[in-house]
Tab-separated table of C-alpha atoms in Angstrom:
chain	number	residue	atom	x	y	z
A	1420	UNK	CA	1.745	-17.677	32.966
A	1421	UNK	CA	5.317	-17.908	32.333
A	1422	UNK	CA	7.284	-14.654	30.657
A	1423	UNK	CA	7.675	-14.950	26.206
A	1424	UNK	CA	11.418	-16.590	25.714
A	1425	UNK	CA	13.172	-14.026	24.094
A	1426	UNK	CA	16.194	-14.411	21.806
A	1427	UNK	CA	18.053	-11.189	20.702
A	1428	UNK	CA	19.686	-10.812	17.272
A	1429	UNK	CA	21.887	-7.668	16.715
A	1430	UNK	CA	22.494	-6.851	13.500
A	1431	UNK	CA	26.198	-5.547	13.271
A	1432	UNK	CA	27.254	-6.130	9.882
A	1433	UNK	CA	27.091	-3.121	7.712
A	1434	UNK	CA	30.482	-1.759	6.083
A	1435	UNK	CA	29.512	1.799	7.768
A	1436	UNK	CA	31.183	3.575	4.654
A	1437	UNK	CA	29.491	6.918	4.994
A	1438	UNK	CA	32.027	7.093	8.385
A	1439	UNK	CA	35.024	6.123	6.562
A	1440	UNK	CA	37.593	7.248	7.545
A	1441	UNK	CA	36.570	5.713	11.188
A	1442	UNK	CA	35.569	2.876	9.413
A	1443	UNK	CA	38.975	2.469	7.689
A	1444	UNK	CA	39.628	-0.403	9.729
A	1445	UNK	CA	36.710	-1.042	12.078
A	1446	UNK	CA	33.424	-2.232	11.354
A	1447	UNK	CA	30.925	0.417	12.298
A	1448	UNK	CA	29.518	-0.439	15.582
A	1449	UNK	CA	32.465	-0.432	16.983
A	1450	UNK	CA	33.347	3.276	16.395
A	1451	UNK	CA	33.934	4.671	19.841
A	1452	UNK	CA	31.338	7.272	20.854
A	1453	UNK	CA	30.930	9.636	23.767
A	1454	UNK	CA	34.909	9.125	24.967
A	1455	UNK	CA	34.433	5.665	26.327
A	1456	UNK	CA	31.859	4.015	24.777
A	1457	UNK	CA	31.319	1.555	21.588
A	1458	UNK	CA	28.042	2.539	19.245
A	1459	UNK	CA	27.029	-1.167	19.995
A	1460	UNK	CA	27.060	-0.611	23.624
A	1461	UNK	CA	23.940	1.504	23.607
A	1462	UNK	CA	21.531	-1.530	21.596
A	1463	UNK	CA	23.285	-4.487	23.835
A	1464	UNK	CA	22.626	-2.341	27.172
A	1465	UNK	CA	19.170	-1.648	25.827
A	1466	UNK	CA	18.323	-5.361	25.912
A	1467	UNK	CA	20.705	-6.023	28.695
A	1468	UNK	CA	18.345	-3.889	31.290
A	1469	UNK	CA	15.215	-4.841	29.580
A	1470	UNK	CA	16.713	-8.683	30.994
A	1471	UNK	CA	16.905	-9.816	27.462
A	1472	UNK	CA	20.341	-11.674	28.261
A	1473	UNK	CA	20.835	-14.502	25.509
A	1474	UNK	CA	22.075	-12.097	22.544
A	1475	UNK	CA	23.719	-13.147	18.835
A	1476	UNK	CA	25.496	-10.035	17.211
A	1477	UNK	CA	25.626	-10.652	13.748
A	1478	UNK	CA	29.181	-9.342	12.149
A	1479	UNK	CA	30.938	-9.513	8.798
A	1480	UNK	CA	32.889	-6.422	7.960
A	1481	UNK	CA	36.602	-5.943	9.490
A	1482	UNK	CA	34.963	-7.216	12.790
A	1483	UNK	CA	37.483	-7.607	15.077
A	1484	UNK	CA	37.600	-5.192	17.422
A	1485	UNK	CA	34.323	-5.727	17.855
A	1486	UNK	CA	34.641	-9.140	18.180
A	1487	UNK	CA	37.415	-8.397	20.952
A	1488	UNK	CA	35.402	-5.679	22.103
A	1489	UNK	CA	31.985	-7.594	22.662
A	1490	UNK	CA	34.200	-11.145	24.109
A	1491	UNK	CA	36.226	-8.869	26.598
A	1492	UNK	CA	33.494	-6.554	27.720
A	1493	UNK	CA	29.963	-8.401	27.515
A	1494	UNK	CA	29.864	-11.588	29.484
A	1495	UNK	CA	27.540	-13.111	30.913
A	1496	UNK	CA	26.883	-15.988	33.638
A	1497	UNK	CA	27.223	-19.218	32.475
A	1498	UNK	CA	25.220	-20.748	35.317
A	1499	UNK	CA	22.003	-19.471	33.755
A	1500	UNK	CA	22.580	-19.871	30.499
A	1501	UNK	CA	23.099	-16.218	29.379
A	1502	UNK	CA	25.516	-15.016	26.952
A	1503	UNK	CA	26.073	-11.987	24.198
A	1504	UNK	CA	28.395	-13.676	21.441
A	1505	UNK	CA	29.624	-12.216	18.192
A	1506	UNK	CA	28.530	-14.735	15.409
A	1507	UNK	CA	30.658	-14.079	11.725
A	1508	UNK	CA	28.879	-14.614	8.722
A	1509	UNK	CA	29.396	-18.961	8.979
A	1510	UNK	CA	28.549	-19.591	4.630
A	1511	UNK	CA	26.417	-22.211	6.426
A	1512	UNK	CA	24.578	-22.365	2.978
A	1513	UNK	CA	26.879	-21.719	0.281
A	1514	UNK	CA	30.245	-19.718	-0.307
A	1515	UNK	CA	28.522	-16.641	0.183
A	1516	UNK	CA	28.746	-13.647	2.432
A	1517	UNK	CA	25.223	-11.780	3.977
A	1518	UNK	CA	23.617	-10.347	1.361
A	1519	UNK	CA	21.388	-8.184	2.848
A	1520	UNK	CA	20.147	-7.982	6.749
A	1521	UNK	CA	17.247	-10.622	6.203
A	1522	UNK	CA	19.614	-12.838	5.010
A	1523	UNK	CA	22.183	-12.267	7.487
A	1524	UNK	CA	19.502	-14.038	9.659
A	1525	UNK	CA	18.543	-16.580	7.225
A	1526	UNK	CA	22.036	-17.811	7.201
A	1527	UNK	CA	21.744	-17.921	10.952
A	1528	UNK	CA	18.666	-19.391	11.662
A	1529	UNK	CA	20.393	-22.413	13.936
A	1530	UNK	CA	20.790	-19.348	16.165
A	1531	UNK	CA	16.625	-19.254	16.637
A	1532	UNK	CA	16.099	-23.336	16.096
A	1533	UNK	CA	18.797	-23.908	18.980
A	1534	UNK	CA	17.446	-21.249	21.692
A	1535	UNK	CA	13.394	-22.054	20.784
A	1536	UNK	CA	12.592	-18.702	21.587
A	1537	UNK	CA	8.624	-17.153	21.630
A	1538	UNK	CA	9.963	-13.990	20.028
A	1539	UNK	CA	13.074	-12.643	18.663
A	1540	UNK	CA	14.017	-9.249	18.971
A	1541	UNK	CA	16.160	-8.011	15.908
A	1542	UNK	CA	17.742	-4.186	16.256
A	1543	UNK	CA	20.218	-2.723	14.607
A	1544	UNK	CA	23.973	-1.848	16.310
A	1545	UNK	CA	24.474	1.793	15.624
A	1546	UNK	CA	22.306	4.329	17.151
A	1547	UNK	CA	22.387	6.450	20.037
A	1548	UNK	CA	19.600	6.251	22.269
A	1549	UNK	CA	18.128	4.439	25.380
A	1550	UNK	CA	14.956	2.190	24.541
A	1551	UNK	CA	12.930	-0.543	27.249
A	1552	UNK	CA	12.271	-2.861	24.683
A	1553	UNK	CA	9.836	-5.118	27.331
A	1554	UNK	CA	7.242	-2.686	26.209
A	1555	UNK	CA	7.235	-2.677	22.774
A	1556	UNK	CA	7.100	-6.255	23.332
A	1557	UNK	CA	4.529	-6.507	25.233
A	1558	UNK	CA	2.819	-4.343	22.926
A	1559	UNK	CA	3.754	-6.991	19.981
A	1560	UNK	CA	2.266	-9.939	22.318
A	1561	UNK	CA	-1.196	-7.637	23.017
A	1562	UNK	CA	-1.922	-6.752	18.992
A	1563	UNK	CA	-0.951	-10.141	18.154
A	1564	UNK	CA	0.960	-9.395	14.990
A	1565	UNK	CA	3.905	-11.168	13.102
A	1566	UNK	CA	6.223	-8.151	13.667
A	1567	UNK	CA	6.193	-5.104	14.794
A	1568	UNK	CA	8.602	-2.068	13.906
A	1569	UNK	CA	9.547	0.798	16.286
A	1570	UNK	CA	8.786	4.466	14.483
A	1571	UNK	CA	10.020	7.436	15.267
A	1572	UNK	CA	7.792	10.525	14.640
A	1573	UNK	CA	10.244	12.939	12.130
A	1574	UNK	CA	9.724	16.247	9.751
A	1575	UNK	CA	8.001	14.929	6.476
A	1576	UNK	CA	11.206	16.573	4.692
A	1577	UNK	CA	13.354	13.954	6.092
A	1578	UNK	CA	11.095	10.835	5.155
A	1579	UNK	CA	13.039	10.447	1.781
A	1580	UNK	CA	15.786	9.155	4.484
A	1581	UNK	CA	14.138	6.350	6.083
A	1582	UNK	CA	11.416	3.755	5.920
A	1583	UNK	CA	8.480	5.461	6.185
A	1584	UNK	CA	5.005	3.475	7.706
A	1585	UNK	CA	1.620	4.758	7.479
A	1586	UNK	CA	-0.467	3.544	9.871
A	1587	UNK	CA	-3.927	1.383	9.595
A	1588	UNK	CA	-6.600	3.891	10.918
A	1589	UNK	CA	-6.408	1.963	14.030
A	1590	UNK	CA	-3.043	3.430	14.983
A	1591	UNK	CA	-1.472	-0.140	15.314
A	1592	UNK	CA	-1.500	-2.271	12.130
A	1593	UNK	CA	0.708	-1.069	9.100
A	1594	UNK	CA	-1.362	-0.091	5.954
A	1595	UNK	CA	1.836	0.032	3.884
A	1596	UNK	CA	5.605	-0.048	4.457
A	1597	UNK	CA	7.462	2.509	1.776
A	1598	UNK	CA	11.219	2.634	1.446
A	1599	UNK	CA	12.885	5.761	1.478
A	1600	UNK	CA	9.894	7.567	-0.483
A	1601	UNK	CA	10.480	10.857	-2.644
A	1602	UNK	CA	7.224	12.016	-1.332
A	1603	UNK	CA	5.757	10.206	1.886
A	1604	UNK	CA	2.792	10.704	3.595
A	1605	UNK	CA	2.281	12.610	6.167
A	1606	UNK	CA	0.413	11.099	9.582
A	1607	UNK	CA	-3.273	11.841	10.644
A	1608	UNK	CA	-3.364	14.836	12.497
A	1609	UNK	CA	-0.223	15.660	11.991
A	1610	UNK	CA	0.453	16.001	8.411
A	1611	UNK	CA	4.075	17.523	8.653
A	1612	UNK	CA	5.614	14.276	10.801
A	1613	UNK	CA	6.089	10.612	9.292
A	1614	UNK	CA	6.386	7.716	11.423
A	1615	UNK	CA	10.258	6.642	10.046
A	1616	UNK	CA	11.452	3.031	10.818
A	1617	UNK	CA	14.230	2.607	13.275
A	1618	UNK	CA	15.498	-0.465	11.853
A	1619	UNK	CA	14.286	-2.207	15.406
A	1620	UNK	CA	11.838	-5.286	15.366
A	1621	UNK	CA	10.156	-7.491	17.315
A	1622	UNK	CA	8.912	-11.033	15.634
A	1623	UNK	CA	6.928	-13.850	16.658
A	1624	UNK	CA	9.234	-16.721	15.982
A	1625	UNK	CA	7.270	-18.924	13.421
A	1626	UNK	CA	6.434	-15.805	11.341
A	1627	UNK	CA	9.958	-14.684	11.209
A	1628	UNK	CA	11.406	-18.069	10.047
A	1629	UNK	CA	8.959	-18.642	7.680
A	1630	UNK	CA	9.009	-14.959	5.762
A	1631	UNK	CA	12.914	-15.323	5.957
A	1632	UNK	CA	12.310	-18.708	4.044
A	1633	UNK	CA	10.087	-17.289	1.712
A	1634	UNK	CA	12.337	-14.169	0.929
A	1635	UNK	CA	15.389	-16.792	0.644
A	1636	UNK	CA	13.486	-18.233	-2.780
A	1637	UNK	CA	12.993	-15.162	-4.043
A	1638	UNK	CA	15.809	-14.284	-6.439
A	1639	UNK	CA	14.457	-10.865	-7.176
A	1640	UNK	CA	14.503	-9.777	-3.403
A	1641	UNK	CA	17.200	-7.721	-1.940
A	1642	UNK	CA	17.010	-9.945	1.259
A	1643	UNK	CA	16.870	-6.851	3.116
A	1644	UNK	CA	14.439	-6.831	6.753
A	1645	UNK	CA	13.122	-3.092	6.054
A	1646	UNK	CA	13.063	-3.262	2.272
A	1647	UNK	CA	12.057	-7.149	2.454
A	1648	UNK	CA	10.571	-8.904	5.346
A	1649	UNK	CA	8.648	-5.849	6.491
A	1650	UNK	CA	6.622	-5.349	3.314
A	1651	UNK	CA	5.616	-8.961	2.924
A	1652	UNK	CA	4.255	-9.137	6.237
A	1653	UNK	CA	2.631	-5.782	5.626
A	1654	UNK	CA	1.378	-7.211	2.498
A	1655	UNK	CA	-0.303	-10.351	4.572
A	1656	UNK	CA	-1.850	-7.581	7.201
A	1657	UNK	CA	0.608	-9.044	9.632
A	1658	UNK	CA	2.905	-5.747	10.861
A	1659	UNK	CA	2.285	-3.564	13.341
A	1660	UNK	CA	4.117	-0.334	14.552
A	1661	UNK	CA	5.640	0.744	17.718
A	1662	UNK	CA	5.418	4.426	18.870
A	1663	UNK	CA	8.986	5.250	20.206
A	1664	UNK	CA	7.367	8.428	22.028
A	1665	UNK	CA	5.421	6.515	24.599
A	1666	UNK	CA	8.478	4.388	25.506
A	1667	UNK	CA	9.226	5.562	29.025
A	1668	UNK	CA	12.658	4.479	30.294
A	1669	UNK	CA	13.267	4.373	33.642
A	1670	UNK	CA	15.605	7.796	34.858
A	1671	UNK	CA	14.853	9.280	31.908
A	1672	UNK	CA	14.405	13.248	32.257
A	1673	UNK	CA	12.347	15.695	30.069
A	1674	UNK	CA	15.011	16.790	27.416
A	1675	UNK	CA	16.468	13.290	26.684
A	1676	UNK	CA	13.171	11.238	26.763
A	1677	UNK	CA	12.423	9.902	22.925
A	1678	UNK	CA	16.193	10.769	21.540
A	1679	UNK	CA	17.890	8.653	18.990
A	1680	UNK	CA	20.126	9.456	16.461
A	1681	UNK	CA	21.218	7.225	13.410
A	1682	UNK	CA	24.953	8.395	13.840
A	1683	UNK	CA	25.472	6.980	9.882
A	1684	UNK	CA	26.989	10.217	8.999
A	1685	UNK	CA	30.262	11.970	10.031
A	1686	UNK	CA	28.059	14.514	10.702
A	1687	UNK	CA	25.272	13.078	12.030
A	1688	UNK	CA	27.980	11.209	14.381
A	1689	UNK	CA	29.819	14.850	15.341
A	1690	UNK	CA	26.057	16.657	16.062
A	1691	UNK	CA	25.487	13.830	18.381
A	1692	UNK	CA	28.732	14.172	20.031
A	1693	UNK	CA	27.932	17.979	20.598
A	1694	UNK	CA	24.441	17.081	22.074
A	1695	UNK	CA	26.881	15.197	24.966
A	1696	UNK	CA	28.293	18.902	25.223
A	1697	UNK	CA	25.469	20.857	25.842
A	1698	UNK	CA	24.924	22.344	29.730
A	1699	UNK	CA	21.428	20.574	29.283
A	1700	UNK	CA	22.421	17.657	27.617
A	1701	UNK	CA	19.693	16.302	25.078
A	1702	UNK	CA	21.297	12.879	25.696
A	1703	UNK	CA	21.870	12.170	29.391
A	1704	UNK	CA	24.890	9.972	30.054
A	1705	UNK	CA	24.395	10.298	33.545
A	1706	UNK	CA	20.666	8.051	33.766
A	1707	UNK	CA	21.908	5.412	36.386
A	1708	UNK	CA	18.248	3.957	36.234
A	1709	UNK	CA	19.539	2.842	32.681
A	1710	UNK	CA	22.969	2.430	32.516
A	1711	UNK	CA	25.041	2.426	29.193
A	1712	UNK	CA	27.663	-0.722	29.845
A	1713	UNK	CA	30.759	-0.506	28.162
A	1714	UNK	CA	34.854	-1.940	29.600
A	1715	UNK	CA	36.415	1.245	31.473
A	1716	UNK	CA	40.295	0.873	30.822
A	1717	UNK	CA	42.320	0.531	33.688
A	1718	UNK	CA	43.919	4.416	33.344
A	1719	UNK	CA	43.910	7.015	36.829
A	1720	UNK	CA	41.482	9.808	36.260
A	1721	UNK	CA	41.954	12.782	34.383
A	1722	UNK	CA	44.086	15.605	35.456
A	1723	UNK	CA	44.221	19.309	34.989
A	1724	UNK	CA	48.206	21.303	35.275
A	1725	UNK	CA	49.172	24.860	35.181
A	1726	UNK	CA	48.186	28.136	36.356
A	1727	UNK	CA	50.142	30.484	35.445
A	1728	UNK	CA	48.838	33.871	33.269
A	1729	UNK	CA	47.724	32.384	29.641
A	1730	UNK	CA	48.806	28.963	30.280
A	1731	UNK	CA	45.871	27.279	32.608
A	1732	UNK	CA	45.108	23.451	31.821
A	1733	UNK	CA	41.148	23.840	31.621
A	1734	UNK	CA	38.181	22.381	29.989
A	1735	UNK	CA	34.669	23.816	29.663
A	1736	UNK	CA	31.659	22.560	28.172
A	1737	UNK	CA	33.371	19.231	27.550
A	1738	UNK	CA	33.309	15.510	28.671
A	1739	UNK	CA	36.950	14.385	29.722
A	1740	UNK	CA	37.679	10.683	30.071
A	1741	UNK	CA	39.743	8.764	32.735
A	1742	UNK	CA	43.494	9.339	31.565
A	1743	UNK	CA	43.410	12.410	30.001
A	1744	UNK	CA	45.726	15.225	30.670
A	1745	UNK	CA	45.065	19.001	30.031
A	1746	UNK	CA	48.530	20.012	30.502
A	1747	UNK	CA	47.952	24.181	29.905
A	1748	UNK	CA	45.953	23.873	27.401
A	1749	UNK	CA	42.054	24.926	26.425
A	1750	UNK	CA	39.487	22.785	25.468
A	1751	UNK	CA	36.152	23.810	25.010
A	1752	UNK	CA	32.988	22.406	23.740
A	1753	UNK	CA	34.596	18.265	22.739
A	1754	UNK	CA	35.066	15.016	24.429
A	1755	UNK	CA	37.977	13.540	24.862
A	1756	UNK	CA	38.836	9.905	25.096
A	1757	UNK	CA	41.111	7.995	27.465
A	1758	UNK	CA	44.628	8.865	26.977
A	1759	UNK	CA	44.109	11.953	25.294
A	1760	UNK	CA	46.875	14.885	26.300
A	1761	UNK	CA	46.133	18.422	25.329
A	1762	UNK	CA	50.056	20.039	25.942
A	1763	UNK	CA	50.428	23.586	26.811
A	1764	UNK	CA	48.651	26.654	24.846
A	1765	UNK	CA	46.870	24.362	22.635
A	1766	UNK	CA	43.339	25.051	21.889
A	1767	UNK	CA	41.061	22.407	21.258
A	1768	UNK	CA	37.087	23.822	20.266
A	1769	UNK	CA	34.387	21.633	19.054
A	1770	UNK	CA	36.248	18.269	18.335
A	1771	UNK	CA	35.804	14.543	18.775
A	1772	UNK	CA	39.625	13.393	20.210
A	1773	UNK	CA	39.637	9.876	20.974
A	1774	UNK	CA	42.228	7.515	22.421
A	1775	UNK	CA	45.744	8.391	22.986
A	1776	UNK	CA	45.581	11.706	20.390
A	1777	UNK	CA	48.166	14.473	20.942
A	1778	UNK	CA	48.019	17.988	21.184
A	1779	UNK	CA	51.268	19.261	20.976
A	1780	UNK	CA	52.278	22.892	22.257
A	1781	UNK	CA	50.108	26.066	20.719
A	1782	UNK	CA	48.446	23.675	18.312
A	1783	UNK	CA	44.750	24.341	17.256
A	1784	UNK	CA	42.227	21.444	16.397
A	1785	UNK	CA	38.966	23.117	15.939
A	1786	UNK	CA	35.451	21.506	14.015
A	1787	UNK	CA	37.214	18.139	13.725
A	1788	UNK	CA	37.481	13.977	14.747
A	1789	UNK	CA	40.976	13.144	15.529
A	1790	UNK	CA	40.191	9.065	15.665
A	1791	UNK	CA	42.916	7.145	17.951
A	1792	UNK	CA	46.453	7.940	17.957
A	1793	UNK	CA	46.658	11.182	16.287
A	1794	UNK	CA	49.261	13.787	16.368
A	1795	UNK	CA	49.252	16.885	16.015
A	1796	UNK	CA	52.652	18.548	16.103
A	1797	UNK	CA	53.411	22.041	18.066
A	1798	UNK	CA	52.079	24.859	16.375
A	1799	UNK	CA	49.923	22.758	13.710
A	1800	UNK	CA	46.545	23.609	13.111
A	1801	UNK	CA	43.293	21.197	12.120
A	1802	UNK	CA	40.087	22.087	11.201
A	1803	UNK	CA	40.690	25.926	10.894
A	1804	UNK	CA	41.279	25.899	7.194
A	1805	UNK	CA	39.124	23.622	5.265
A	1806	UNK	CA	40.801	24.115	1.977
A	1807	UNK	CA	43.976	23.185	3.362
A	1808	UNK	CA	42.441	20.323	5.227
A	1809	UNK	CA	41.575	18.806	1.963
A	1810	UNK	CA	44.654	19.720	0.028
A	1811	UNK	CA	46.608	17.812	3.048
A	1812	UNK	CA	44.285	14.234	2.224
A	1813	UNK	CA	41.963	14.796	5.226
A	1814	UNK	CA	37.904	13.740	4.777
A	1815	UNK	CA	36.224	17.043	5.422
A	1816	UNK	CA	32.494	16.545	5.859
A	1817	UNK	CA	29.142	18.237	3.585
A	1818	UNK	CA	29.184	20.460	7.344
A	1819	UNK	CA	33.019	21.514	7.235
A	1820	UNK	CA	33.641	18.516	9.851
A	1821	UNK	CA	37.533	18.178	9.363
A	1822	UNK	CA	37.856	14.171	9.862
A	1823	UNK	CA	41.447	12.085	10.225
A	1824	UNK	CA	42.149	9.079	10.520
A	1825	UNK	CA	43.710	6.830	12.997
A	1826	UNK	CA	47.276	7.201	13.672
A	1827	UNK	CA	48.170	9.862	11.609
A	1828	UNK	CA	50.739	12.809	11.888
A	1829	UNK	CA	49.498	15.890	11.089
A	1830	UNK	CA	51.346	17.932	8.282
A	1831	UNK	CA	52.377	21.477	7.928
């Protein structure tokens, strides 16, 4: 019996304006994360070591670096017919742009109809986490339903966040689908969790194309897959759910197994940053039973100068990237992307620094995201003093997460 034919469709389209301003320019799966990484490496190397290896990623938004990014650092053989290929919104229906995740697919249904695949495997592009998606498909295959959505188990006081599914009393089927709820229900057993959706399915072909069809002549729908698609197949007893908790990835350890963070918040996105931190990581970088792919720039490692009393190039606590040089400075508790220098006296604590930022000379950046090409001038501080933060134009986040844009100068 030959293995299901599996088509993967990323969905890698949203504006990503709760990040702005990292999203100033970028479209949000292709913030960087964790020094060298994109956020839509983690969902393409998900699928990539499953051996799901024929992949659309659905774009719209100011998509070009990840267009570059996914062209440049995803490719695939040829020979056997694989490939991961950004696809732009194509109006191959009308002069419209994607209205909604459902019909970001709709609009690219020659996608499925030229690949013929048994199932299609639609996850989103911008969460942190490792995931073998063979098993929830083989799951899918076994309970014979039209899709089914991976849950994550979560404190009933954050259900108002997500999706929320309550199970059939068989523990499979979904009994209803409820979007964002004020006050969801809590799960047999365990009455303070909620399953919430993580915005990753798995559909039988012929069921997907036809409820994207039927959505498509609906004018009152908002097109959307979780506020949408899922419900109507709910509706026709057709949905099932996927318990991420008994997804076992290969290398996984203890601490790490079952993590995933929706990084759709500047804070969300620095909390996950600090988990990288930790002595214990609660996300393990290091799994080489699972790899997370991404394009290592051609820069020589990272080096560490002076040691001399108070002025000792050191970093603790941190994850330093290929090209970075602590030049006498401190940094403590932050990652640091290629290219990064930290210059003498400087104290960097708690911060996201990526590409090519500067630290000049007894300069403090503390609690803050410095995106690419950042300066900050000897002596200048960031992040210490939130009021002057704001007064000076810089995001500061609900958490007092000082945030600044790429390729500024810091001010006085």
């Amino acid at each position: 019996m030959r293995s299901p034919r599996v088509l993967g469709l990323v969905l890698a389209g949203g504006a990503g304006s709760r990040l702005a301003p990292l999203t100033a320019d970028r479209a949000k799966p292709a913030v960087p994360f964790g020094g060298i990484y994109r956020l839509v490496d983690f969902v393409l190397s998900n699928l990539v070591n499953a051996g799901y290896l024929r992949i659309a990623v659905l774009t719209q938004y100011k998509s070009h670096s990840l267009d570059r990014h996914i062209t440049t650092t995803w490719r695939m053989s040829n020979l056997l017919g694989n490939y991961v290929t950004p696809v732009p919104a194509q109006q191959r229906l009308g002069p419209q742009w994607f209205s909604g995740s459902a019909d970001a697919i709709h609009q690219s249904l020659n996608l499925v109809h030229d690949e013929a695949p048994d199932i299609v495997v639609v996850f989103g592009a911008d969460h942190v986490y490792r995931m073998d998606p063979r098993q929830m498909v083989a799951q899918h295959l076994e309970s014979g339903a039209g899709v089914t959505v991976a849950g994550l188990r979560v404190p009933r006081s954050e259900g108002s966040a997500f999706g929320v599914i309550r199970p059939a009393p068989d523990g499979i089927s979904i009994a209803e689908f409820l979007e964002k709820p004020v006050d969801p229900p809590g799960l047999p057993g365990t009455p303070d969790e909620i399953f919430a959706s993580m915005g990753n399915y798995v559909f039988t072909t012929d069921v997907l194309i036809d409820a994207l069809r039927a959505d498509a002549a609906d004018p009152d729908s908002v097109h959307d897959m979780g506020g949408s698609i899922v419900p109507m197949l709910v509706g026709q007893s057709m949905a099932a759910v996927y318990d991420f908790a008994g997804n076992e990835v290969p290398g996984a350890l203890d601490r790490d197994r079952g993590y995933w963070r929706d990084v759709g918040t500047l804070d969300s996105y620095y909390d996950a940053h600090m988990d990288l931190c930790a002595l214990d990581p609660v996300f393990n970088l290091y799994n080489r039973d699972w790899p997370i792919y991404t394009n290592v720039p051609p820069v020589p490692p990272a080096k560490f100068v002076h040691d001399s009393p108070g002025r000792v190039g050191v970093a603790t606590d941190s994850i330093v990237s290929n090209g970075v040089i602590v030049s006498g400075g401190t940094v403590r508790r932050s990652v640091l992307s290629p290219g990064v220098r930290v210059n003498s006296w400087a104290a960097v604590d708690s911060a996201v620094l990526m590409d090519n930022a500067v630290i000049g000379r007894r300069a403090v950046v503390r609690n803050a995201i410095l995106d690419k090409n950042v300066v900050v001038p000897p002596g200048a501080m960031v992040g210490v003093d939130k009021d002057h933060d704001r007064a000076r134009g810089y995001q500061v986040s609900a958490a007092g997460v000082t945030v600044v844009g790429k390729g500024v100068t810091i001010a006085d």
